[in-house]
């Protein structure tokens, strides 16, 4: 096997940032090199002072395959991910049909997608209201976690009540897996939503007014409580409020095994943006106030956030369009896998002084750890998979719809000017994205399984 030396870079790991290089052999990292020094290798590539980060592990994305492939699919979804510096994606069990809630459906999904992806991937299973006895099979087959909803998901994926939350958490603790939880209070959000619709509200603000911060906070606190009682492993997905992050931090202090995720859109866009943008920026929990965006950044900068994930949740424009005149009728979900890293560099690194070490920790090392893929993924240590991204940290560029690899090219960030551009993405030593193009064949991406922790 030949060796390849990427020299003259600035390396950013979760621990440190330093001028140096990376030596790889075949699919794996051989060593990290400090300083701009010569190393004997079969091939040398000069990165001319570009930044080199561990490839991102996006722990939350919906690719809709099988069943809703016209929404995205593993091929276009993974191409967009690669263009965004993501080298491993953890794909959600819902918004595909049927949802991944038992062994047969997981195996069927794996069969359907096996020749599609250009980056590595693993699957989530689901915890719904009638599949407790399927969790063991799914664990055996290597799902990285179980997604569950406290509030209605809006699709053919049944929400759970506290009985099954308790049981699922207990199971996760026993086998060393994790429950990934959408935390919003079902009864209050439903009540408020019905009230608004009964009053004839169709405006955009009615969407976020029906899902207030308190309905998220109560659910987060309750979930942490049950994780404590059931001795489970809990990962709360897409937290949109600082008070929710603080609730998780307090639970951690009590010894609860809970981790917190947020998403780029909660750190960038606010309610006023939502009123301006409309259905393209509709999601749940909804976008919050500008004060909340700033407060959430404080939590990120204070080290309280475990992972940042895209929650890439695509659909056709036909699903979104009815929301232009009646926000209740537009599909909820933001397409964001390709823009996650540029958003975080622009809004975090440049505007708020987010250290690259923290960025690498939240977008790569931590998700790999929480979902049982570390240190094969999420690391640049010798022996790890050679998954990395080369970034021009200062390059300014403006997103156009035709830049997007999504099957449906809508995004709340079209026309947004970023500072920081993904130039190359490597998966297991091979370039998959380079200078605007995907440079591997579909199917290069490998299926991964959770190693229990
Ligand atoms: Zn999601």
Short mmCIF file of C-alpha atoms and ligand atoms in Angstrom, two decimals:
data_model
loop_
_atom_site.label_atom_id
_atom_site.label_comp_id
_atom_site.label_asym_id
_atom_site.label_seq_id
_atom_site.Cartn_x
_atom_site.Cartn_y
_atom_site.Cartn_z
CA UNK A 1 0.00 0.00 0.00
CA UNK A 2 1.29 3.42 -0.83
CA UNK A 3 1.63 6.21 1.69
CA UNK A 4 0.33 9.71 1.15
CA UNK A 5 1.51 12.81 3.04
CA UNK A 6 -0.69 15.88 3.22
CA UNK A 7 1.81 18.52 4.23
CA UNK A 8 1.76 22.19 5.13
CA UNK A 9 -1.72 22.25 6.66
CA UNK A 10 -3.15 23.61 9.87
CA UNK A 11 -4.53 20.60 11.69
CA UNK A 12 -7.50 21.02 14.02
CA UNK A 13 -8.45 18.12 16.29
CA UNK A 14 -10.68 18.24 19.35
CA UNK A 15 -7.52 18.72 21.42
CA UNK A 16 -5.37 21.22 19.56
CA UNK A 17 -4.74 23.31 16.47
CA UNK A 18 -1.24 23.24 15.00
CA UNK A 19 0.67 23.65 11.74
CA UNK A 20 1.46 20.18 10.49
CA UNK A 21 0.49 17.34 8.24
CA UNK A 22 -1.21 13.98 8.00
CA UNK A 23 0.27 10.73 6.77
CA UNK A 24 -2.12 8.05 5.56
CA UNK A 25 -1.68 4.57 4.16
CA UNK A 26 -4.56 2.94 2.31
CA UNK A 27 -7.72 3.70 4.27
CA UNK A 28 -6.09 4.66 7.55
CA UNK A 29 -4.20 7.36 9.37
CA UNK A 30 -0.54 6.51 10.00
CA UNK A 31 0.47 9.65 11.87
CA UNK A 32 -0.08 13.31 12.52
CA UNK A 33 3.04 15.36 11.90
CA UNK A 34 3.87 18.59 13.75
CA UNK A 35 5.38 21.43 11.76
CA UNK A 36 6.03 21.80 8.05
CA UNK A 37 8.63 19.06 7.79
CA UNK A 38 9.59 16.52 5.17
CA UNK A 39 8.29 13.00 5.60
CA UNK A 40 9.13 10.08 3.35
CA UNK A 41 5.98 9.07 1.50
CA UNK A 42 5.05 7.71 -1.93
CA UNK A 43 3.00 10.80 -2.69
CA UNK A 44 3.02 14.27 -1.19
CA UNK A 45 0.22 16.80 -1.44
CA UNK A 46 0.85 20.39 -0.36
CA UNK A 47 -2.24 21.92 1.30
CA UNK A 48 -0.72 25.41 1.27
CA UNK A 49 -1.82 26.36 4.75
CA UNK A 50 -5.41 25.14 4.41
CA UNK A 51 -7.17 23.80 7.51
CA UNK A 52 -7.56 20.05 7.90
CA UNK A 53 -10.23 18.78 10.30
CA UNK A 54 -11.50 15.31 11.16
CA UNK A 55 -14.40 14.50 8.84
CA UNK A 56 -17.75 15.42 10.30
CA UNK A 57 -19.99 12.73 11.79
CA UNK A 58 -23.52 14.01 11.31
CA UNK A 59 -25.58 12.14 13.85
CA UNK A 60 -28.99 13.29 12.61
CA UNK A 61 -30.13 13.23 8.97
CA UNK A 62 -33.16 12.01 7.04
CA UNK A 63 -32.52 10.50 3.59
CA UNK A 64 -36.08 9.14 3.05
CA UNK A 65 -35.00 5.89 1.43
CA UNK A 66 -36.81 3.62 0.81
CA UNK A 67 -40.27 4.97 0.13
CA UNK A 68 -39.78 8.69 -0.27
CA UNK A 69 -36.74 8.70 -2.51
CA UNK A 70 -38.16 11.63 -4.46
CA UNK A 71 -37.50 13.66 -1.29
CA UNK A 72 -33.78 12.81 -1.12
CA UNK A 73 -32.29 9.29 -1.15
CA UNK A 74 -28.86 8.06 -0.03
CA UNK A 75 -27.09 9.09 -3.24
CA UNK A 76 -27.98 12.78 -3.36
CA UNK A 77 -28.08 13.02 0.44
CA UNK A 78 -24.57 11.61 0.81
CA UNK A 79 -23.26 13.75 -2.09
CA UNK A 80 -24.55 16.88 -0.35
CA UNK A 81 -23.01 15.64 2.90
CA UNK A 82 -19.63 15.09 1.23
CA UNK A 83 -19.77 18.60 -0.24
CA UNK A 84 -20.35 19.81 3.32
CA UNK A 85 -17.32 18.04 4.81
CA UNK A 86 -19.31 15.19 6.34
CA UNK A 87 -17.69 11.76 6.10
CA UNK A 88 -20.14 9.70 8.16
CA UNK A 89 -23.89 10.15 8.39
CA UNK A 90 -26.22 8.55 10.91
CA UNK A 91 -29.52 8.21 9.12
CA UNK A 92 -32.86 8.48 10.89
CA UNK A 93 -35.55 5.78 10.89
CA UNK A 94 -38.45 8.02 9.90
CA UNK A 95 -39.57 9.95 6.84
CA UNK A 96 -38.68 6.82 4.89
CA UNK A 97 -41.42 4.27 4.30
CA UNK A 98 -41.76 1.99 6.10
CA UNK A 99 -39.94 3.43 9.10
CA UNK A 100 -36.98 1.45 10.47
CA UNK A 101 -38.63 -0.07 13.52
CA UNK A 102 -37.80 -3.76 13.22
CA UNK A 103 -35.16 -6.09 11.81
CA UNK A 104 -36.96 -6.78 8.53
CA UNK A 105 -37.24 -3.07 7.76
CA UNK A 106 -33.63 -2.38 8.72
CA UNK A 107 -32.36 -5.18 6.48
CA UNK A 108 -34.61 -4.02 3.67
CA UNK A 109 -33.27 -0.48 3.98
CA UNK A 110 -29.67 -1.73 3.96
CA UNK A 111 -30.38 -3.76 0.85
CA UNK A 112 -32.00 -0.85 -0.97
CA UNK A 113 -29.27 1.68 -0.15
CA UNK A 114 -26.17 -0.49 -0.39
CA UNK A 115 -24.91 0.84 -3.73
CA UNK A 116 -25.93 4.46 -3.20
CA UNK A 117 -23.80 6.36 -0.70
CA UNK A 118 -20.54 8.18 -1.38
CA UNK A 119 -19.69 8.53 2.33
CA UNK A 120 -19.88 6.06 5.22
CA UNK A 121 -23.15 5.68 7.06
CA UNK A 122 -24.98 3.94 9.85
CA UNK A 123 -28.65 3.68 10.66
CA UNK A 124 -30.82 4.62 13.60
CA UNK A 125 -33.66 2.35 14.62
CA UNK A 126 -36.94 3.66 15.96
CA UNK A 127 -38.71 3.29 19.30
CA UNK A 128 -42.44 3.63 18.68
CA UNK A 129 -45.55 2.64 20.59
CA UNK A 130 -45.56 -1.05 19.71
CA UNK A 131 -42.04 -2.33 19.03
CA UNK A 132 -40.36 -2.84 22.42
CA UNK A 133 -39.70 -6.48 21.52
CA UNK A 134 -37.89 -5.40 18.33
CA UNK A 135 -35.27 -3.30 20.09
CA UNK A 136 -32.98 -6.26 20.84
CA UNK A 137 -32.89 -7.37 17.18
CA UNK A 138 -32.12 -3.84 16.06
CA UNK A 139 -29.33 -3.60 18.62
CA UNK A 140 -27.87 -6.90 17.44
CA UNK A 141 -27.96 -5.60 13.88
CA UNK A 142 -25.94 -2.54 14.83
CA UNK A 143 -28.29 0.45 14.93
CA UNK A 144 -26.49 3.42 16.45
CA UNK A 145 -29.48 4.52 18.52
CA UNK A 146 -33.26 4.52 18.80
CA UNK A 147 -35.14 7.61 17.74
CA UNK A 148 -38.32 8.38 19.67
CA UNK A 149 -40.83 11.23 19.77
CA UNK A 150 -42.53 12.63 22.85
CA UNK A 151 -44.74 14.75 20.57
CA UNK A 152 -46.46 13.78 17.34
CA UNK A 153 -43.97 13.27 14.49
CA UNK A 154 -46.42 14.15 11.72
CA UNK A 155 -45.59 10.94 9.80
CA UNK A 156 -46.18 7.20 10.13
CA UNK A 157 -43.95 7.03 13.20
CA UNK A 158 -45.96 6.76 16.41
CA UNK A 159 -45.01 8.94 19.35
CA UNK A 160 -44.51 7.36 22.77
CA UNK A 161 -45.72 8.19 26.26
CA UNK A 162 -43.70 8.00 29.45
CA UNK A 163 -44.30 4.27 29.92
CA UNK A 164 -42.42 3.37 26.75
CA UNK A 165 -39.90 6.13 27.25
CA UNK A 166 -39.11 4.55 30.61
CA UNK A 167 -38.93 1.05 29.12
CA UNK A 168 -36.82 2.16 26.16
CA UNK A 169 -34.39 4.04 28.39
CA UNK A 170 -34.07 1.04 30.67
CA UNK A 171 -33.29 -1.17 27.68
CA UNK A 172 -30.69 1.29 26.36
CA UNK A 173 -28.87 1.24 29.68
CA UNK A 174 -28.88 -2.54 29.84
CA UNK A 175 -27.43 -3.16 26.36
CA UNK A 176 -25.28 -0.05 25.89
CA UNK A 177 -27.27 1.76 23.25
CA UNK A 178 -28.95 5.19 23.32
CA UNK A 179 -32.40 6.74 22.95
CA UNK A 180 -32.40 9.84 20.69
CA UNK A 181 -35.36 11.86 21.78
CA UNK A 182 -37.44 14.59 20.19
CA UNK A 183 -38.46 16.49 23.31
CA UNK A 184 -41.60 18.60 23.09
CA UNK A 185 -44.73 18.26 25.21
CA UNK A 186 -47.41 16.56 23.07
CA UNK A 187 -50.48 17.74 24.96
CA UNK A 188 -49.63 21.42 25.24
CA UNK A 189 -48.41 21.75 21.64
CA UNK A 190 -51.49 19.94 20.37
CA UNK A 191 -53.81 22.08 22.48
CA UNK A 192 -52.22 25.32 21.32
CA UNK A 193 -52.13 24.21 17.70
CA UNK A 194 -55.82 23.28 17.73
CA UNK A 195 -56.67 26.57 19.37
CA UNK A 196 -54.82 28.57 16.72
CA UNK A 197 -56.35 26.68 13.84
CA UNK A 198 -59.83 27.03 15.38
CA UNK A 199 -59.23 30.78 15.54
CA UNK A 200 -58.45 30.76 11.82
CA UNK A 201 -54.75 31.48 12.24
CA UNK A 202 -52.74 30.57 9.11
CA UNK A 203 -49.88 33.03 9.62
CA UNK A 204 -46.28 31.97 10.17
CA UNK A 205 -46.07 33.18 13.76
CA UNK A 206 -48.89 30.82 14.71
CA UNK A 207 -46.50 27.91 14.08
CA UNK A 208 -43.94 28.98 16.68
CA UNK A 209 -46.56 30.35 19.06
CA UNK A 210 -48.08 26.88 19.22
CA UNK A 211 -44.75 25.33 20.24
CA UNK A 212 -43.39 27.69 22.92
CA UNK A 213 -40.03 27.21 24.66
CA UNK A 214 -41.80 26.02 27.83
CA UNK A 215 -43.28 23.02 26.00
CA UNK A 216 -39.76 21.98 25.00
CA UNK A 217 -38.23 22.65 28.40
CA UNK A 218 -40.80 20.57 30.27
CA UNK A 219 -40.19 17.62 27.95
CA UNK A 220 -36.40 17.87 28.31
CA UNK A 221 -36.65 17.93 32.12
CA UNK A 222 -39.07 15.01 32.18
CA UNK A 223 -36.88 12.96 29.85
CA UNK A 224 -33.80 13.62 31.99
CA UNK A 225 -35.76 12.55 35.05
CA UNK A 226 -36.77 9.24 33.47
CA UNK A 227 -33.25 8.64 32.16
CA UNK A 228 -32.06 9.00 35.74
CA UNK A 229 -34.71 6.68 37.18
CA UNK A 230 -34.37 4.06 34.42
CA UNK A 231 -30.55 4.32 34.32
CA UNK A 232 -30.73 4.79 30.57
CA UNK A 233 -28.63 6.51 27.93
CA UNK A 234 -30.36 9.55 26.54
CA UNK A 235 -29.42 11.87 23.68
CA UNK A 236 -31.80 14.78 23.26
CA UNK A 237 -31.90 15.82 19.63
CA UNK A 238 -32.20 19.34 18.23
CA UNK A 239 -32.46 21.36 21.46
CA UNK A 240 -33.44 24.90 20.50
CA UNK A 241 -33.34 26.71 23.86
CA UNK A 242 -30.54 27.62 26.27
CA UNK A 243 -32.68 26.70 29.26
CA UNK A 244 -32.91 23.18 27.80
CA UNK A 245 -29.13 22.98 27.55
CA UNK A 246 -28.87 24.05 31.17
CA UNK A 247 -31.37 21.37 32.20
CA UNK A 248 -29.20 18.75 30.50
CA UNK A 249 -26.06 20.15 32.14
CA UNK A 250 -27.71 19.95 35.57
CA UNK A 251 -28.82 16.37 34.94
CA UNK A 252 -25.26 15.46 33.93
CA UNK A 253 -24.03 16.89 37.22
CA UNK A 254 -26.37 14.50 39.02
CA UNK A 255 -24.78 11.64 37.09
CA UNK A 256 -27.51 11.17 34.48
CA UNK A 257 -26.17 9.74 31.22
CA UNK A 258 -27.60 12.36 28.89
CA UNK A 259 -26.15 14.29 25.96
CA UNK A 260 -27.43 17.34 24.11
CA UNK A 261 -27.60 18.12 20.41
CA UNK A 262 -28.45 21.34 18.63
CA UNK A 263 -28.52 22.25 14.93
CA UNK A 264 -27.01 25.02 12.79
CA UNK A 265 -30.42 26.59 12.08
CA UNK A 266 -31.13 27.22 15.78
CA UNK A 267 -27.77 29.00 15.93
CA UNK A 268 -28.36 31.15 12.86
CA UNK A 269 -32.00 31.81 12.07
CA UNK A 270 -34.64 33.33 14.33
CA UNK A 271 -38.41 33.83 14.35
CA UNK A 272 -38.17 36.95 12.22
CA UNK A 273 -36.19 35.01 9.62
CA UNK A 274 -38.91 32.38 9.73
CA UNK A 275 -41.65 34.95 9.12
CA UNK A 276 -39.62 36.24 6.16
CA UNK A 277 -38.58 32.82 4.76
CA UNK A 278 -41.75 30.85 5.44
CA UNK A 279 -42.09 27.08 4.96
CA UNK A 280 -38.50 26.51 3.79
CA UNK A 281 -37.50 27.29 7.41
CA UNK A 282 -40.35 25.44 9.12
CA UNK A 283 -39.18 22.88 11.66
CA UNK A 284 -39.98 21.52 15.12
CA UNK A 285 -39.03 22.71 17.63
CA UNK A 286 -39.51 25.96 15.74
CA UNK A 287 -36.95 28.71 15.23
CA UNK A 288 -36.79 30.91 18.33
CA UNK A 289 -36.20 34.58 19.18
CA UNK A 290 -32.92 36.35 18.46
CA UNK A 291 -32.21 36.48 22.21
CA UNK A 292 -32.61 32.71 22.29
CA UNK A 293 -30.19 32.28 19.35
CA UNK A 294 -27.60 34.34 21.25
CA UNK A 295 -28.25 32.46 24.50
CA UNK A 296 -27.85 29.12 22.71
CA UNK A 297 -24.48 30.30 21.39
CA UNK A 298 -23.46 31.06 24.97
CA UNK A 299 -24.16 27.42 25.79
CA UNK A 300 -22.11 26.26 22.80
CA UNK A 301 -19.20 28.50 23.80
CA UNK A 302 -19.46 27.33 27.42
CA UNK A 303 -18.96 23.72 26.32
CA UNK A 304 -22.48 22.58 27.28
CA UNK A 305 -23.40 21.22 23.86
CA UNK A 306 -22.32 17.67 23.04
CA UNK A 307 -23.12 17.49 19.33
CA UNK A 308 -24.20 19.75 16.50
CA UNK A 309 -26.05 17.85 13.79
CA UNK A 310 -27.77 18.95 10.60
CA UNK A 311 -31.21 17.38 11.12
CA UNK A 312 -31.27 17.44 7.33
CA UNK A 313 -34.96 16.90 6.66
CA UNK A 314 -35.73 17.34 2.98
CA UNK A 315 -38.91 17.10 0.94
CA UNK A 316 -40.18 18.21 -2.47
CA UNK A 317 -41.13 21.83 -3.02
CA UNK A 318 -44.71 20.63 -3.60
CA UNK A 319 -44.76 19.59 0.08
CA UNK A 320 -43.55 23.03 1.15
CA UNK A 321 -45.51 25.30 -1.20
CA UNK A 322 -48.95 25.07 0.48
CA UNK A 323 -47.26 26.55 3.56
CA UNK A 324 -46.68 29.83 1.73
CA UNK A 325 -50.28 30.85 2.33
CA UNK A 326 -51.10 28.61 5.30
CA UNK A 327 -48.10 27.70 7.44
CA UNK A 328 -49.89 24.66 8.90
CA UNK A 329 -50.01 23.07 5.45
CA UNK A 330 -46.28 23.20 4.64
CA UNK A 331 -44.13 20.17 5.44
CA UNK A 332 -41.82 20.73 8.42
CA UNK A 333 -38.09 20.11 8.03
CA UNK A 334 -35.03 22.08 6.95
CA UNK A 335 -32.58 20.89 4.29
CA UNK A 336 -29.19 21.65 5.79
CA UNK A 337 -26.60 18.88 5.49
CA UNK A 338 -24.49 20.66 2.88
CA UNK A 339 -24.37 23.98 4.71
CA UNK A 340 -23.74 22.82 8.30
CA UNK A 341 -19.97 23.30 8.36
CA UNK A 342 -19.94 26.63 6.45
CA UNK A 343 -22.68 27.93 8.80
CA UNK A 344 -20.71 26.93 11.90
CA UNK A 345 -17.46 28.41 10.59
CA UNK A 346 -19.16 31.67 9.57
CA UNK A 347 -21.42 32.16 12.58
CA UNK A 348 -19.28 30.38 15.16
CA UNK A 349 -15.57 30.51 14.34
CA UNK A 350 -15.50 33.94 12.67
CA UNK A 351 -18.32 35.84 14.38
CA UNK A 352 -18.13 34.42 17.89
CA UNK A 353 -14.63 33.04 18.33
CA UNK A 354 -15.69 29.39 18.52
CA UNK A 355 -12.42 27.44 18.79
CA UNK A 356 -11.84 24.88 16.03
CA UNK A 357 -11.11 22.32 18.75
CA UNK A 358 -14.68 22.74 20.04
CA UNK A 359 -16.03 22.54 16.50
CA UNK A 360 -14.18 19.25 15.91
CA UNK A 361 -15.39 17.91 19.26
CA UNK A 362 -19.08 18.70 18.67
CA UNK A 363 -19.28 17.76 14.98
CA UNK A 364 -16.94 14.79 14.84
CA UNK A 365 -15.40 13.24 17.96
CA UNK A 366 -18.40 13.45 20.30
CA UNK A 367 -20.97 12.07 17.86
CA UNK A 368 -18.58 9.21 17.03
CA UNK A 369 -18.26 8.46 20.76
CA UNK A 370 -21.94 8.72 21.64
CA UNK A 371 -23.00 6.47 18.77
CA UNK A 372 -20.34 3.80 19.20
CA UNK A 373 -18.09 4.57 16.23
CA UNK A 374 -15.06 6.02 18.00
CA UNK A 375 -12.08 5.92 17.42
CA UNK A 376 -12.55 4.41 13.96
CA UNK A 377 -14.51 7.60 13.20
CA UNK A 378 -14.21 11.07 14.74
CA UNK A 379 -10.45 10.90 15.20
CA UNK A 380 -7.18 11.55 13.37
CA UNK A 381 -5.18 9.24 15.63
CA UNK A 382 -3.02 6.50 14.09
CA UNK A 383 -5.23 3.59 13.07
CA UNK A 384 -8.38 5.69 12.63
CA UNK A 385 -10.11 5.77 9.27
CA UNK A 386 -8.54 8.53 7.16
CA UNK A 387 -11.69 10.67 7.11
CA UNK A 388 -10.98 14.37 6.90
CA UNK A 389 -12.01 17.64 5.36
CA UNK A 390 -9.83 20.39 3.88
CA UNK A 391 -11.23 23.86 4.39
CA UNK A 392 -10.32 27.32 3.18
CA UNK A 393 -11.26 29.06 6.40
CA UNK A 394 -11.45 32.57 4.99
CA UNK A 395 -12.87 32.11 1.53
CA UNK A 396 -16.09 34.12 1.04
CA UNK A 397 -18.80 32.73 -1.19
CA UNK A 398 -22.54 33.02 -1.68
CA UNK A 399 -24.80 29.98 -1.86
CA UNK A 400 -26.85 29.49 -5.04
CA UNK A 401 -29.51 26.81 -5.49
CA UNK A 402 -27.45 25.13 -8.21
CA UNK A 403 -24.58 24.60 -5.72
CA UNK A 404 -26.76 22.19 -3.77
CA UNK A 405 -26.50 18.46 -4.38
CA UNK A 406 -29.92 17.92 -2.79
CA UNK A 407 -32.54 16.23 -4.91
CA UNK A 408 -34.81 19.17 -4.06
CA UNK A 409 -32.71 22.29 -4.15
CA UNK A 410 -34.32 24.43 -1.49
CA UNK A 411 -32.55 25.83 1.54
CA UNK A 412 -33.08 28.79 3.89
CA UNK A 413 -29.46 29.76 3.17
CA UNK A 414 -29.74 30.47 -0.56
CA UNK A 415 -28.23 33.93 -1.09
CA UNK A 416 -26.41 33.74 2.26
CA UNK A 417 -22.73 34.75 2.15
CA UNK A 418 -20.43 32.38 4.01
CA UNK A 419 -16.87 32.81 5.13
CA UNK A 420 -15.22 29.39 5.01
CA UNK A 421 -15.46 26.84 2.21
CA UNK A 422 -15.12 23.08 2.05
CA UNK A 423 -12.57 22.27 -0.65
CA UNK A 424 -11.93 18.54 -0.29
CA UNK A 425 -13.49 15.68 1.64
CA UNK A 426 -11.72 12.35 2.12
CA UNK A 427 -13.37 9.13 3.27
CA UNK A 428 -11.05 6.23 4.18
CA UNK A 429 -8.14 7.82 2.37
CA UNK A 430 -9.96 8.50 -0.85
CA UNK A 431 -11.16 11.89 -2.10
CA UNK A 432 -14.94 11.82 -2.43
CA UNK A 433 -15.46 15.56 -3.01
CA UNK A 434 -12.98 17.91 -4.63
CA UNK A 435 -13.36 21.45 -6.00
CA UNK A 436 -17.11 21.33 -6.39
CA UNK A 437 -17.43 17.79 -7.69
CA UNK A 438 -18.15 14.32 -6.36
CA UNK A 439 -15.21 12.16 -7.42
CA UNK A 440 -16.19 8.63 -6.33
CA UNK A 441 -18.79 6.22 -7.61
CA UNK A 442 -22.08 5.66 -5.78
CA UNK A 443 -21.68 2.77 -3.37
CA UNK A 444 -18.18 3.72 -2.17
CA UNK A 445 -19.71 4.54 1.22
CA UNK A 446 -19.62 1.67 3.71
CA UNK A 447 -22.28 0.63 6.22
CA UNK A 448 -21.15 0.91 9.84
CA UNK A 449 -22.47 -0.68 13.02
CA UNK A 450 -22.50 0.53 16.56
CA UNK A 451 -20.00 -1.07 18.88
CA UNK A 452 -21.82 -1.21 22.23
CA UNK A 453 -20.54 1.12 24.94
ZN1 LIG B 1 -34.93 14.88 12.54
#
